[in-house]
Short mmCIF file of C-alpha atoms in Angstrom, two decimals:
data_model
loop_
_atom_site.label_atom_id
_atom_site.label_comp_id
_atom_site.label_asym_id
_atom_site.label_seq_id
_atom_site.Cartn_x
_atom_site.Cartn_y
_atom_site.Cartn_z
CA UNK A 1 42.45 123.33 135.36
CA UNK A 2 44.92 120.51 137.00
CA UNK A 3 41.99 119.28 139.21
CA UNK A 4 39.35 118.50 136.42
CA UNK A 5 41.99 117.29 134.06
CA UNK A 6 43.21 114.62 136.65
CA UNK A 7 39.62 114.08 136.99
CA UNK A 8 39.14 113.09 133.45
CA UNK A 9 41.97 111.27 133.42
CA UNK A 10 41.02 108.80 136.34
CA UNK A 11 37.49 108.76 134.57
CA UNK A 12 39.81 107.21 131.53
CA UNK A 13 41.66 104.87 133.36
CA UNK A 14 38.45 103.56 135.57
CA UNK A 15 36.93 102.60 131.47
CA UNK A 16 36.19 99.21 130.65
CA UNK A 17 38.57 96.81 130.09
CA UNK A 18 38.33 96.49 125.99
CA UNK A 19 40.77 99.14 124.03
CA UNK A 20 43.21 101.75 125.09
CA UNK A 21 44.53 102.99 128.38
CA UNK A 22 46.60 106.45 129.04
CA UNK A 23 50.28 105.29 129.89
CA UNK A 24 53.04 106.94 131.71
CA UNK A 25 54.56 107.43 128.11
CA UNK A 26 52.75 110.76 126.88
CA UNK A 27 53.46 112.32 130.52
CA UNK A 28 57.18 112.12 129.83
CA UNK A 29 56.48 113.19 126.63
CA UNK A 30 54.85 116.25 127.88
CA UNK A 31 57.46 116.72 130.77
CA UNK A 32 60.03 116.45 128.37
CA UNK A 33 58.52 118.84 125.77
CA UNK A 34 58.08 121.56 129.17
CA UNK A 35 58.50 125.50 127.96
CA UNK A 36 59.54 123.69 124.52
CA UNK A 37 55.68 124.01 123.84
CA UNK A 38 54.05 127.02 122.06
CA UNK A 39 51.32 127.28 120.58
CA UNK A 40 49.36 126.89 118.09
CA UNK A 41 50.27 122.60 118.63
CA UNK A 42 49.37 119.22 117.88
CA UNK A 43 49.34 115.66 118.39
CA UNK A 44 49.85 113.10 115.55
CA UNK A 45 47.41 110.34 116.26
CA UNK A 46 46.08 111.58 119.29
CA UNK A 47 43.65 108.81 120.29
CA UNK A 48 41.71 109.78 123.67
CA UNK A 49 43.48 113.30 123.40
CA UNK A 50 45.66 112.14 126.99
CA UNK A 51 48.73 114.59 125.56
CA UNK A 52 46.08 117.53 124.41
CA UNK A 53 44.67 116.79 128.41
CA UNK A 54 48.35 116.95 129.99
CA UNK A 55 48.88 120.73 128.19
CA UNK A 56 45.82 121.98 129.19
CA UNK A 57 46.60 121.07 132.27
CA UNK A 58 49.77 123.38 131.98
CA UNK A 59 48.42 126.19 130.20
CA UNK A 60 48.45 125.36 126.76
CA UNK A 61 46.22 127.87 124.44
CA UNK A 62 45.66 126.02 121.51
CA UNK A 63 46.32 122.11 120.99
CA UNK A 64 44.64 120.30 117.75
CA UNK A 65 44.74 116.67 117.27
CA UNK A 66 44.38 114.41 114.15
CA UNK A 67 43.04 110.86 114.99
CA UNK A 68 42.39 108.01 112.24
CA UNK A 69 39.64 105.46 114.62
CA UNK A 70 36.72 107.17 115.17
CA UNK A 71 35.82 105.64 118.62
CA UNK A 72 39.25 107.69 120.09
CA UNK A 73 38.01 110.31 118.18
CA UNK A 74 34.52 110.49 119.81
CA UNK A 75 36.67 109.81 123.61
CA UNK A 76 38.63 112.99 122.78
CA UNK A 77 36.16 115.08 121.73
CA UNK A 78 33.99 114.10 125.09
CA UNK A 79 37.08 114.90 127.42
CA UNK A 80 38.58 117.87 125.91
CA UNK A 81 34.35 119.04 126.24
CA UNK A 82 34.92 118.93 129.68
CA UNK A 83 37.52 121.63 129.95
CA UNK A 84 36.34 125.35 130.80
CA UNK A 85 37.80 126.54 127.15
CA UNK A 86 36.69 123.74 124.66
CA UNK A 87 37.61 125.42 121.76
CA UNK A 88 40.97 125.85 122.05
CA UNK A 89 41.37 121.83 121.54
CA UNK A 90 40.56 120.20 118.58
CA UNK A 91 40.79 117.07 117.39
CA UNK A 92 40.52 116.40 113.68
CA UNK A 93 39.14 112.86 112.45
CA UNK A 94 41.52 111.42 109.76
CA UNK A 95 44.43 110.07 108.85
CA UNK A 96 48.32 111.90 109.41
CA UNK A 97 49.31 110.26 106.01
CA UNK A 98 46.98 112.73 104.32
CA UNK A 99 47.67 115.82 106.73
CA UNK A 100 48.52 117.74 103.15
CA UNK A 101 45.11 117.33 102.57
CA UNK A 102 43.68 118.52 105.73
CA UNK A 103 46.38 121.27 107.41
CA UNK A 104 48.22 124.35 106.14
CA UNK A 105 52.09 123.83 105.75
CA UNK A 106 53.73 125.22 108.52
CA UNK A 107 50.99 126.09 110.51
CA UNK A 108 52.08 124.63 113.98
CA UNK A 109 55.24 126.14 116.07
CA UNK A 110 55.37 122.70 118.10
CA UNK A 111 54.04 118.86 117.64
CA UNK A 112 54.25 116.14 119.59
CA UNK A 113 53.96 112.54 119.07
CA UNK A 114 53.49 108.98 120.53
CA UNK A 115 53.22 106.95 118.08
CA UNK A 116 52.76 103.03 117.71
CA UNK A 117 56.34 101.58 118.73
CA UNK A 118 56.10 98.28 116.74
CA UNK A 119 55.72 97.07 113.22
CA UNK A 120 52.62 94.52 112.56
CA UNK A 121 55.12 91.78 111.99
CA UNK A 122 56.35 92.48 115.53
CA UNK A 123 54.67 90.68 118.48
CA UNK A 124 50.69 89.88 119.14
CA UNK A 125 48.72 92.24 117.16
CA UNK A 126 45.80 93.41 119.92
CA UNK A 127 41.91 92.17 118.91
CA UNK A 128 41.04 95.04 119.59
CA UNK A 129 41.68 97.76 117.25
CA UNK A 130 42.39 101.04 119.39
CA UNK A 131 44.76 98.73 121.62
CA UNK A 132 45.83 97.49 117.97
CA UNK A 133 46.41 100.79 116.60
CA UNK A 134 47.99 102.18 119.94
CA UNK A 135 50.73 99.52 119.90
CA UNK A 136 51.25 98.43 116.20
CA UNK A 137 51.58 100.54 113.12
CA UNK A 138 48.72 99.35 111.43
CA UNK A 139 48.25 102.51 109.48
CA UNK A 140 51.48 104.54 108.96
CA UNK A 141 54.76 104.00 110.90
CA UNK A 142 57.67 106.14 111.68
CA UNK A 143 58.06 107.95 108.52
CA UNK A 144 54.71 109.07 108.32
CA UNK A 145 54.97 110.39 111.40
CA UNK A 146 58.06 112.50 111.21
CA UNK A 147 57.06 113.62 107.22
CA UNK A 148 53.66 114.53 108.43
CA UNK A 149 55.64 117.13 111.64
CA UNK A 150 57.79 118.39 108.74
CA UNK A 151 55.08 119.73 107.11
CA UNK A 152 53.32 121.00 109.83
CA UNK A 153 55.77 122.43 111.45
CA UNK A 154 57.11 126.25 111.11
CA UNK A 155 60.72 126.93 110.59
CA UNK A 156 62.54 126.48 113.96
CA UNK A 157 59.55 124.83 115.20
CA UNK A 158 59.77 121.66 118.13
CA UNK A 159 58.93 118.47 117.65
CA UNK A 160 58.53 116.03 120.39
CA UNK A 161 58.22 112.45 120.25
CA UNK A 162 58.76 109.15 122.88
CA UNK A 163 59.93 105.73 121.30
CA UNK A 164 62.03 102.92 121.73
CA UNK A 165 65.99 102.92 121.81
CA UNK A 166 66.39 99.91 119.73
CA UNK A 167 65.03 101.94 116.90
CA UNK A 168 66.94 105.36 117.74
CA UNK A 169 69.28 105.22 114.42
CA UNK A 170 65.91 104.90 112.45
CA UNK A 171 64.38 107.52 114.21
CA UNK A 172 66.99 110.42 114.34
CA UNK A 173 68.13 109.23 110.41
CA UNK A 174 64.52 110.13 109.41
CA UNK A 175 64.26 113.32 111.20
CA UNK A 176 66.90 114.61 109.77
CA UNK A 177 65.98 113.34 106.16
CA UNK A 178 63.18 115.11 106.62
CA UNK A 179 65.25 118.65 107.60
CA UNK A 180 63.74 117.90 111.42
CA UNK A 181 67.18 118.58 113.58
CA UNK A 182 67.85 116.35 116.52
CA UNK A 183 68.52 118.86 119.80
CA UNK A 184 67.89 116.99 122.71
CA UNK A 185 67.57 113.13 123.78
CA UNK A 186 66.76 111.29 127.05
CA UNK A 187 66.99 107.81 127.54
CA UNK A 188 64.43 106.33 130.14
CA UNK A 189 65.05 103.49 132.16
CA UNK A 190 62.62 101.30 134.48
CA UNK A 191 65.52 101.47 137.47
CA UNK A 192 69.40 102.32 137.90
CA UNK A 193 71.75 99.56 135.86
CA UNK A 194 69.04 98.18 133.35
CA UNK A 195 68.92 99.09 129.86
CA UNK A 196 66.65 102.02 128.26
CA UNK A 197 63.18 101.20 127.76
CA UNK A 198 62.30 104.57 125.87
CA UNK A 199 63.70 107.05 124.55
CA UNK A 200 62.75 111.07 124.11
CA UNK A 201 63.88 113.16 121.54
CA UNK A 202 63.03 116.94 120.31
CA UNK A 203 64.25 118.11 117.16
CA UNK A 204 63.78 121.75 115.25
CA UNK A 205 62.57 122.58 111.66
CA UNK A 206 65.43 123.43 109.13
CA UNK A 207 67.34 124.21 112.45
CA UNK A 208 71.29 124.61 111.90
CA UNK A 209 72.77 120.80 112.17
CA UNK A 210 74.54 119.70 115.27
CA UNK A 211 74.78 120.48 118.96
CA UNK A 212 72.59 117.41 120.13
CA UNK A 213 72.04 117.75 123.86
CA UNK A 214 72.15 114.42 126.19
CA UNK A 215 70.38 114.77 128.59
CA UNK A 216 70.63 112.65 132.11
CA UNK A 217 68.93 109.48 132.17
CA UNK A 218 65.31 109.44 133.37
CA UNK A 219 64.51 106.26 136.23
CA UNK A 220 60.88 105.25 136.34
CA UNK A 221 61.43 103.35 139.74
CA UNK A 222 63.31 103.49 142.81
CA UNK A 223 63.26 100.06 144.27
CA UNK A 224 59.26 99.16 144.34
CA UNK A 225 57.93 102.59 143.97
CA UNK A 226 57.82 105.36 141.71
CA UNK A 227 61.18 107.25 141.36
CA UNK A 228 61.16 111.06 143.10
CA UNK A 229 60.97 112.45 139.29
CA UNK A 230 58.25 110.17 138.44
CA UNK A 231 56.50 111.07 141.40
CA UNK A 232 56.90 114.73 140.79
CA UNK A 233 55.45 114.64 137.09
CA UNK A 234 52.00 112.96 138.41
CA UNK A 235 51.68 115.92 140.67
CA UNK A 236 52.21 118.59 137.84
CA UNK A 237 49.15 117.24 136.29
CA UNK A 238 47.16 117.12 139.61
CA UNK A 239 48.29 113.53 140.19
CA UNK A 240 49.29 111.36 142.83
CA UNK A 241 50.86 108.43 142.88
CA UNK A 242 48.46 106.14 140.18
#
């Protein structure tokens, strides 16, 4: 299974230039999320389906996906075809704001989620609307996100999610607002004595408040190269150095 999902994952990143590209983002994500994972699952905006990929890669059973742009939809759908068991990953087209209207409450035991890390009044907006969509929250932000999970989600179920430090406060204030407990964080940092560039956090469903974990930092690089951890989560998904 590790061989042909690395082998639909270099098909992704060899795609033409115009829209989205996987990242290193949803493989920490996934790393991070490790035996926290059980199924059934899924990924809030799941675009090319690069997170539903990484846990079939590990063994994952059953991994849906809800995605609001129908070209990532279509992507998804075409990769997750190529695995041996295409059933057990589906990807749903519409939008996570509306997930009332399209899932059963608590019908998931884990989901994950990378979602857009800026508002539209931050930075260049992309011309392109899957880079757009992947970057900016053109179409729900933060709050949808964590109130869509807290509906999907069983009691005591996991939720996973990567995105930036500077809005932690936001982040961890919503989750629990929305009875999602923070458990465990990790900060990740592009090298050894710079500031965080990302953060990961997993939180539990109507989970008993308290006993966050902090976890050691996570260093992308060591010097020019990949750090050793880095290096190590490629190869779990049949990866080299990319």
């Amino acid at each position: 299974m590790k061989s042909i999902v690395a082998s639909i994952l270099r098909a992704e990143e060899s795609q033409s230039p115009e829209g989205y590209r996987w990242s290193l983002d949803p493989f920490l994500l996934v790393a991070f999320a490790g035996n926290t994972c059980k199924a059934p699952m899924m990924d809030l905006g799941c675009g090319r389906g690069i997170i539903q990929l990484l846990l079939a890669a590990g063994g994952a059973e059953q991994v849906d996906g809800i995605e609001r742009q129908p070209l990532p939809v279509a992507a998804a759908r075409k990769n997750l075809g190529r695995l041996p068991e295409p059933g057990r990953f589906r990807v749903v087209h519409g939008d996570l704001r509306l997930c009332r209207e399209l899932f059963a409450a608590q019908s998931y035991r884990t989901v994950l989620a990378n979602p857009p890390y800026r508002s539209p009044k931050s930075g260049r907006i992309a011309p392109d609307p899957e880079r757009a969509g992947a970057r900016h929250e053109m179409a729900g932000g933060l709050e949808d996100f964590i109130r869509a999970a807290a509906y999907l989600l069983k009691n005591n179920g996991h939720f996973c999610i990567v995105y930036l430090p500077e809005r932690l406060a936001e982040l961890l204030s919503l989750m629990q607002s929305c009875k999602i407990e923070p458990k465990r964080l990790r900060m990740v940092h592009s090298r050894e004595g710079e500031g965080a560039k990302l953060v990961l956090v997993e939180g539990r469903r109507a989970a008993r408040p308290g006993g966050l974990k902090v976890e050691a930092p996570l260093y992308v690089y060591d010097g020019d190269d990949y750090s050793a951890e880095v290096r190590e989560i490629y190869a779990a998904f049949g990866l080299g150095q990319e």
